[in-house]
mmCIF file of C-alpha atoms in Angstrom:
data_model
loop_
_atom_site.group_PDB
_atom_site.id
_atom_site.type_symbol
_atom_site.label_atom_id
_atom_site.label_comp_id
_atom_site.label_asym_id
_atom_site.label_seq_id
_atom_site.Cartn_x
_atom_site.Cartn_y
_atom_site.Cartn_z
ATOM 1 C CA ASN A 98 91.302 129.929 71.560
ATOM 2 C CA ALA A 99 92.956 129.897 74.878
ATOM 3 C CA GLY A 100 92.921 126.351 77.302
ATOM 4 C CA VAL A 101 91.908 126.240 80.553
ATOM 5 C CA MET A 102 92.887 129.271 82.512
ATOM 6 C CA GLN A 103 93.864 129.397 86.117
ATOM 7 C CA ASN A 104 94.457 132.162 88.752
ATOM 8 C CA PRO A 105 96.510 133.015 90.536
ATOM 9 C CA ARG A 106 99.287 130.724 89.178
ATOM 10 C CA HIS A 107 101.203 131.554 92.793
ATOM 11 C CA LEU A 108 99.102 132.563 95.909
ATOM 12 C CA VAL A 109 100.630 132.216 99.580
ATOM 13 C CA ARG A 110 98.882 132.460 102.332
ATOM 14 C CA ARG A 111 98.970 132.620 106.146
ATOM 15 C CA ARG A 112 97.390 129.841 108.286
ATOM 16 C CA GLY A 113 94.079 130.624 108.942
ATOM 17 C CA GLN A 114 93.368 132.646 106.153
ATOM 18 C CA GLU A 115 90.913 131.963 103.265
ATOM 19 C CA ALA A 116 91.931 130.529 99.670
ATOM 20 C CA ARG A 117 90.202 131.309 96.338
ATOM 21 C CA LEU A 118 91.569 129.561 93.228
ATOM 22 C CA ARG A 119 89.998 130.460 90.346
ATOM 23 C CA CYS A 120 89.642 128.489 86.169
ATOM 24 C CA SER A 121 88.098 129.779 83.263
ATOM 25 C CA PRO A 122 87.348 126.739 81.276
ATOM 26 C CA MET A 123 87.961 126.434 77.638
ATOM 27 C CA LYS A 124 85.500 127.555 75.529
ATOM 28 C CA GLY A 125 82.489 125.836 74.879
ATOM 29 C CA HIS A 126 82.957 123.097 78.105
ATOM 30 C CA SER A 127 80.748 123.315 80.972
ATOM 31 C CA HIS A 128 82.195 120.082 82.482
ATOM 32 C CA VAL A 129 85.072 121.503 85.142
ATOM 33 C CA TYR A 130 86.945 118.965 87.381
ATOM 34 C CA TRP A 131 89.374 119.913 90.394
ATOM 35 C CA TYR A 132 92.711 118.304 91.167
ATOM 36 C CA ARG A 133 95.191 118.792 94.021
ATOM 37 C CA GLN A 134 98.592 117.031 94.052
ATOM 38 C CA LEU A 135 101.205 116.948 96.488
ATOM 39 C CA PRO A 136 104.669 117.031 95.708
ATOM 40 C CA GLU A 137 105.825 113.866 93.413
ATOM 41 C CA GLU A 138 102.230 112.380 93.699
ATOM 42 C CA GLY A 139 99.953 111.825 91.308
ATOM 43 C CA LEU A 140 96.827 114.007 90.840
ATOM 44 C CA LYS A 141 93.983 113.328 93.304
ATOM 45 C CA PHE A 142 90.269 113.994 92.554
ATOM 46 C CA MET A 143 88.242 116.541 94.347
ATOM 47 C CA VAL A 144 85.377 117.788 92.960
ATOM 48 C CA TYR A 145 83.399 117.526 89.240
ATOM 49 C CA LEU A 146 80.878 120.125 88.584
ATOM 50 C CA GLN A 147 78.910 121.327 85.968
ATOM 51 C CA LYS A 148 77.591 125.172 85.509
ATOM 52 C CA GLU A 149 75.668 125.304 88.799
ATOM 53 C CA ASN A 150 75.412 122.775 89.571
ATOM 54 C CA ILE A 151 77.983 119.957 91.615
ATOM 55 C CA ILE A 152 77.879 116.950 90.135
ATOM 56 C CA ASP A 153 80.665 115.112 92.670
ATOM 57 C CA GLU A 154 82.453 116.243 95.872
ATOM 58 C CA SER A 155 83.665 113.049 96.822
ATOM 59 C CA GLY A 156 86.911 113.828 96.808
ATOM 60 C CA MET A 157 86.502 117.078 98.623
ATOM 61 C CA PRO A 158 87.288 116.944 102.485
ATOM 62 C CA LYS A 159 84.045 117.803 104.080
ATOM 63 C CA GLU A 160 84.840 120.937 105.907
ATOM 64 C CA ARG A 161 86.713 124.173 105.158
ATOM 65 C CA PHE A 162 86.663 123.161 101.249
ATOM 66 C CA SER A 163 83.842 124.386 98.492
ATOM 67 C CA ALA A 164 83.718 124.597 95.102
ATOM 68 C CA GLU A 165 81.258 126.476 92.584
ATOM 69 C CA PHE A 166 80.662 127.030 89.122
ATOM 70 C CA PRO A 167 77.953 129.722 88.649
ATOM 71 C CA LYS A 168 76.171 130.586 85.373
ATOM 72 C CA GLU A 169 78.623 133.454 84.702
ATOM 73 C CA GLY A 170 82.273 133.527 85.363
ATOM 74 C CA PRO A 171 84.593 131.418 86.466
ATOM 75 C CA SER A 172 84.345 128.089 88.985
ATOM 76 C CA ILE A 173 85.941 129.062 91.956
ATOM 77 C CA LEU A 174 87.431 126.453 94.566
ATOM 78 C CA ARG A 175 87.578 128.225 98.215
ATOM 79 C CA ILE A 176 89.495 126.910 101.395
ATOM 80 C CA GLN A 177 88.634 128.363 104.270
ATOM 81 C CA GLN A 178 90.977 128.459 107.452
ATOM 82 C CA VAL A 179 93.985 127.189 105.161
ATOM 83 C CA VAL A 180 96.111 124.914 107.226
ATOM 84 C CA ARG A 181 100.041 123.959 106.388
ATOM 85 C CA GLY A 182 98.487 120.671 104.640
ATOM 86 C CA ASP A 183 96.597 122.359 102.684
ATOM 87 C CA SER A 184 100.223 123.173 100.886
ATOM 88 C CA ALA A 185 99.376 121.834 97.234
ATOM 89 C CA ALA A 186 98.983 122.234 93.379
ATOM 90 C CA TYR A 187 95.539 122.631 92.871
ATOM 91 C CA PHE A 188 94.289 121.451 88.436
ATOM 92 C CA CYS A 189 91.483 122.689 86.925
ATOM 93 C CA ALA A 190 90.690 120.539 83.963
ATOM 94 C CA SER A 191 87.095 121.159 81.224
ATOM 95 C CA SER A 192 86.012 118.850 78.943
ATOM 96 C CA TYR A 193 83.044 119.353 76.538
ATOM 97 C CA GLY A 194 81.362 116.693 77.870
ATOM 98 C CA GLN A 195 80.980 113.574 80.685
ATOM 99 C CA GLY A 196 82.311 110.520 81.067
ATOM 100 C CA ARG A 197 85.323 109.219 78.660
ATOM 101 C CA GLU A 198 86.323 112.833 77.256
ATOM 102 C CA LYS A 199 89.293 114.285 76.829
ATOM 103 C CA LEU A 200 90.410 116.399 80.220
ATOM 104 C CA PHE A 201 92.399 119.716 79.045
ATOM 105 C CA PHE A 202 94.081 121.228 82.307
ATOM 106 C CA GLY A 203 95.333 124.558 83.343
ATOM 107 C CA SER A 204 98.650 125.346 84.615
ATOM 108 C CA GLY A 205 97.240 125.340 87.574
ATOM 109 C CA THR A 206 97.466 127.811 91.129
ATOM 110 C CA GLN A 207 100.674 126.523 93.831
ATOM 111 C CA LEU A 208 99.413 127.172 96.503
ATOM 112 C CA SER A 209 102.014 128.137 99.839
ATOM 113 C CA VAL A 210 100.444 128.260 103.423
ATOM 114 C CA LEU A 211 102.889 129.641 106.030
ATOM 115 C CA GLY B 109 93.943 103.257 97.722
ATOM 116 C CA GLU B 110 95.851 103.809 94.735
ATOM 117 C CA SER B 111 94.884 101.503 91.294
ATOM 118 C CA VAL B 112 96.980 102.471 89.668
ATOM 119 C CA GLY B 113 101.065 102.756 89.944
ATOM 120 C CA LEU B 114 104.091 102.920 88.126
ATOM 121 C CA HIS B 115 106.677 100.409 87.490
ATOM 122 C CA LEU B 116 110.058 102.799 88.128
ATOM 123 C CA PRO B 117 109.943 106.611 89.340
ATOM 124 C CA THR B 118 112.787 107.941 87.041
ATOM 125 C CA LEU B 119 114.114 106.740 83.620
ATOM 126 C CA SER B 120 116.822 108.062 81.819
ATOM 127 C CA VAL B 121 117.185 108.096 78.156
ATOM 128 C CA GLN B 122 120.136 108.864 75.303
ATOM 129 C CA GLU B 123 118.458 111.519 72.814
ATOM 130 C CA GLY B 124 117.635 108.963 69.953
ATOM 131 C CA ASP B 125 116.925 105.914 71.801
ATOM 132 C CA ASN B 126 113.081 104.426 72.143
ATOM 133 C CA SER B 127 111.828 104.693 75.990
ATOM 134 C CA ILE B 128 109.219 102.473 77.402
ATOM 135 C CA ILE B 129 107.312 103.844 80.773
ATOM 136 C CA ASN B 130 105.478 101.326 82.449
ATOM 137 C CA CYS B 131 102.176 101.238 84.629
ATOM 138 C CA ALA B 132 100.373 99.027 86.477
ATOM 139 C CA TYR B 133 96.735 98.950 87.660
ATOM 140 C CA SER B 134 94.446 96.370 89.985
ATOM 141 C CA ASN B 135 91.325 97.531 88.938
ATOM 142 C CA SER B 136 89.804 94.935 86.733
ATOM 143 C CA ALA B 137 86.632 97.521 86.320
ATOM 144 C CA SER B 138 88.675 100.286 84.766
ATOM 145 C CA ASP B 139 88.111 100.417 80.994
ATOM 146 C CA TYR B 140 89.329 103.795 80.064
ATOM 147 C CA PHE B 141 93.411 104.640 79.792
ATOM 148 C CA ILE B 142 94.964 108.071 79.453
ATOM 149 C CA TRP B 143 99.020 109.042 79.494
ATOM 150 C CA TYR B 144 99.724 112.589 80.793
ATOM 151 C CA LYS B 145 102.827 114.570 80.172
ATOM 152 C CA GLN B 146 104.077 117.279 82.984
ATOM 153 C CA GLU B 147 106.120 119.303 82.225
ATOM 154 C CA SER B 148 107.897 121.617 85.467
ATOM 155 C CA GLY B 149 105.175 124.162 86.289
ATOM 156 C CA LYS B 150 102.624 123.124 83.893
ATOM 157 C CA GLY B 151 99.896 120.853 83.867
ATOM 158 C CA PRO B 152 98.985 117.427 82.783
ATOM 159 C CA GLN B 153 98.702 117.604 78.881
ATOM 160 C CA PHE B 154 97.184 114.612 76.997
ATOM 161 C CA ILE B 155 99.070 112.094 75.071
ATOM 162 C CA ILE B 156 97.343 109.333 74.220
ATOM 163 C CA ASP B 157 94.422 107.222 75.594
ATOM 164 C CA ILE B 158 93.355 103.695 74.908
ATOM 165 C CA ARG B 159 89.965 102.048 75.702
ATOM 166 C CA SER B 160 89.633 98.626 77.250
ATOM 167 C CA ASN B 161 88.731 97.114 74.146
ATOM 168 C CA MET B 162 92.267 97.689 72.228
ATOM 169 C CA ASP B 163 95.437 96.672 73.471
ATOM 170 C CA LYS B 164 97.263 99.156 70.931
ATOM 171 C CA ARG B 165 97.203 102.338 70.087
ATOM 172 C CA GLN B 166 99.733 104.612 68.124
ATOM 173 C CA GLY B 167 100.161 108.514 67.950
ATOM 174 C CA GLN B 168 102.237 110.308 66.639
ATOM 175 C CA ARG B 169 106.306 109.136 68.082
ATOM 176 C CA VAL B 170 104.088 107.394 70.958
ATOM 177 C CA THR B 171 102.681 103.777 71.592
ATOM 178 C CA VAL B 172 100.546 102.868 74.025
ATOM 179 C CA LEU B 173 99.847 99.310 74.640
ATOM 180 C CA LEU B 174 97.304 97.371 77.015
ATOM 181 C CA ASN B 175 97.900 94.159 78.214
ATOM 182 C CA LYS B 176 94.550 93.744 80.363
ATOM 183 C CA THR B 177 95.326 90.200 81.611
ATOM 184 C CA VAL B 178 97.903 91.199 83.821
ATOM 185 C CA LYS B 179 96.477 94.521 84.102
ATOM 186 C CA HIS B 180 99.445 96.626 82.484
ATOM 187 C CA LEU B 181 100.141 99.584 80.749
ATOM 188 C CA SER B 182 102.802 100.962 78.992
ATOM 189 C CA LEU B 183 103.932 103.854 76.497
ATOM 190 C CA GLN B 184 106.681 103.865 74.301
ATOM 191 C CA ILE B 185 108.275 106.769 72.651
ATOM 192 C CA ALA B 186 110.381 106.797 69.729
ATOM 193 C CA ALA B 187 113.539 107.991 68.950
ATOM 194 C CA THR B 188 113.112 110.326 72.529
ATOM 195 C CA GLN B 189 114.192 114.145 72.412
ATOM 196 C CA PRO B 190 115.035 116.558 74.959
ATOM 197 C CA GLY B 191 111.749 118.088 74.790
ATOM 198 C CA ASP B 192 110.008 115.062 75.855
ATOM 199 C CA SER B 193 111.928 115.222 79.180
ATOM 200 C CA ALA B 194 108.752 115.358 81.530
ATOM 201 C CA VAL B 195 106.789 113.429 84.102
ATOM 202 C CA TYR B 196 104.705 110.861 83.004
ATOM 203 C CA PHE B 197 101.722 109.467 84.484
ATOM 204 C CA CYS B 198 99.069 107.338 83.407
ATOM 205 C CA ALA B 199 95.622 107.760 84.292
ATOM 206 C CA GLU B 200 92.506 105.104 84.618
ATOM 207 C CA ILE B 201 88.795 105.720 84.637
ATOM 208 C CA ALA B 202 86.183 103.117 86.115
ATOM 209 C CA ASN B 203 82.528 103.060 85.502
ATOM 210 C CA ASP B 204 82.291 107.059 85.858
ATOM 211 C CA TYR B 205 84.373 110.262 84.884
ATOM 212 C CA LYS B 206 87.002 110.337 87.538
ATOM 213 C CA LEU B 207 90.675 109.836 86.589
ATOM 214 C CA SER B 208 93.076 107.919 88.949
ATOM 215 C CA PHE B 209 96.132 109.008 88.349
ATOM 216 C CA GLY B 210 99.405 107.043 89.289
ATOM 217 C CA ALA B 211 102.597 108.732 90.925
ATOM 218 C CA GLY B 212 104.237 109.600 87.705
ATOM 219 C CA THR B 213 107.720 108.705 85.866
ATOM 220 C CA THR B 214 110.077 110.933 85.392
ATOM 221 C CA VAL B 215 111.804 110.713 82.256
ATOM 222 C CA THR B 216 115.618 112.544 81.543
ATOM 223 C CA VAL B 217 116.644 112.653 78.151
ATOM 224 C CA ARG B 218 120.824 113.111 78.103
ATOM 225 C CA ALA B 219 122.081 114.449 74.998
#
């Protein structure tokens, strides 16, 4: 039973390009969360999704960032026109239900913007 | 701003000794706390959780203590092993589902 799968593990983009980060939740999990981690800091909440619905995107910048979790396929975090400040580790987590549930994290995608 | 923080950024422990990692939080509404372990290049791994109606919970080699009076959380690791070397984060949830993470404590185990 695979855990939360994220790809790619490492992504290098030049300023102005687009970054697409993918996350496949654990089998049976329908709740997905995206977090961002800057070096030597804790994880910061970005967005919470259920299948085909964005439940809470309060932690995600209003511009350039978007997320989706389609009925079929992985959840996608999309960053348009990347800037150097977007360089960070992006982690996806999934849970079976909402609320006080154990979150299972993926290994993350390290985004580097040149 | 951050509602969860850690007292010390680094902790060096002799193999076999007990480790104590501390965490302070400021949100009185927090009612669920989790400790995560993060090894280099990996995502956070759940260690143990505790709800606010408890003050102590034990797992395998780990104990979490919660003192709501002073808003303090600690993680105790018994007989620390080299594999325990990692960054440890406390996280909290208040009223919803969003985890708020502290900055982390780096634990280094000396052989």
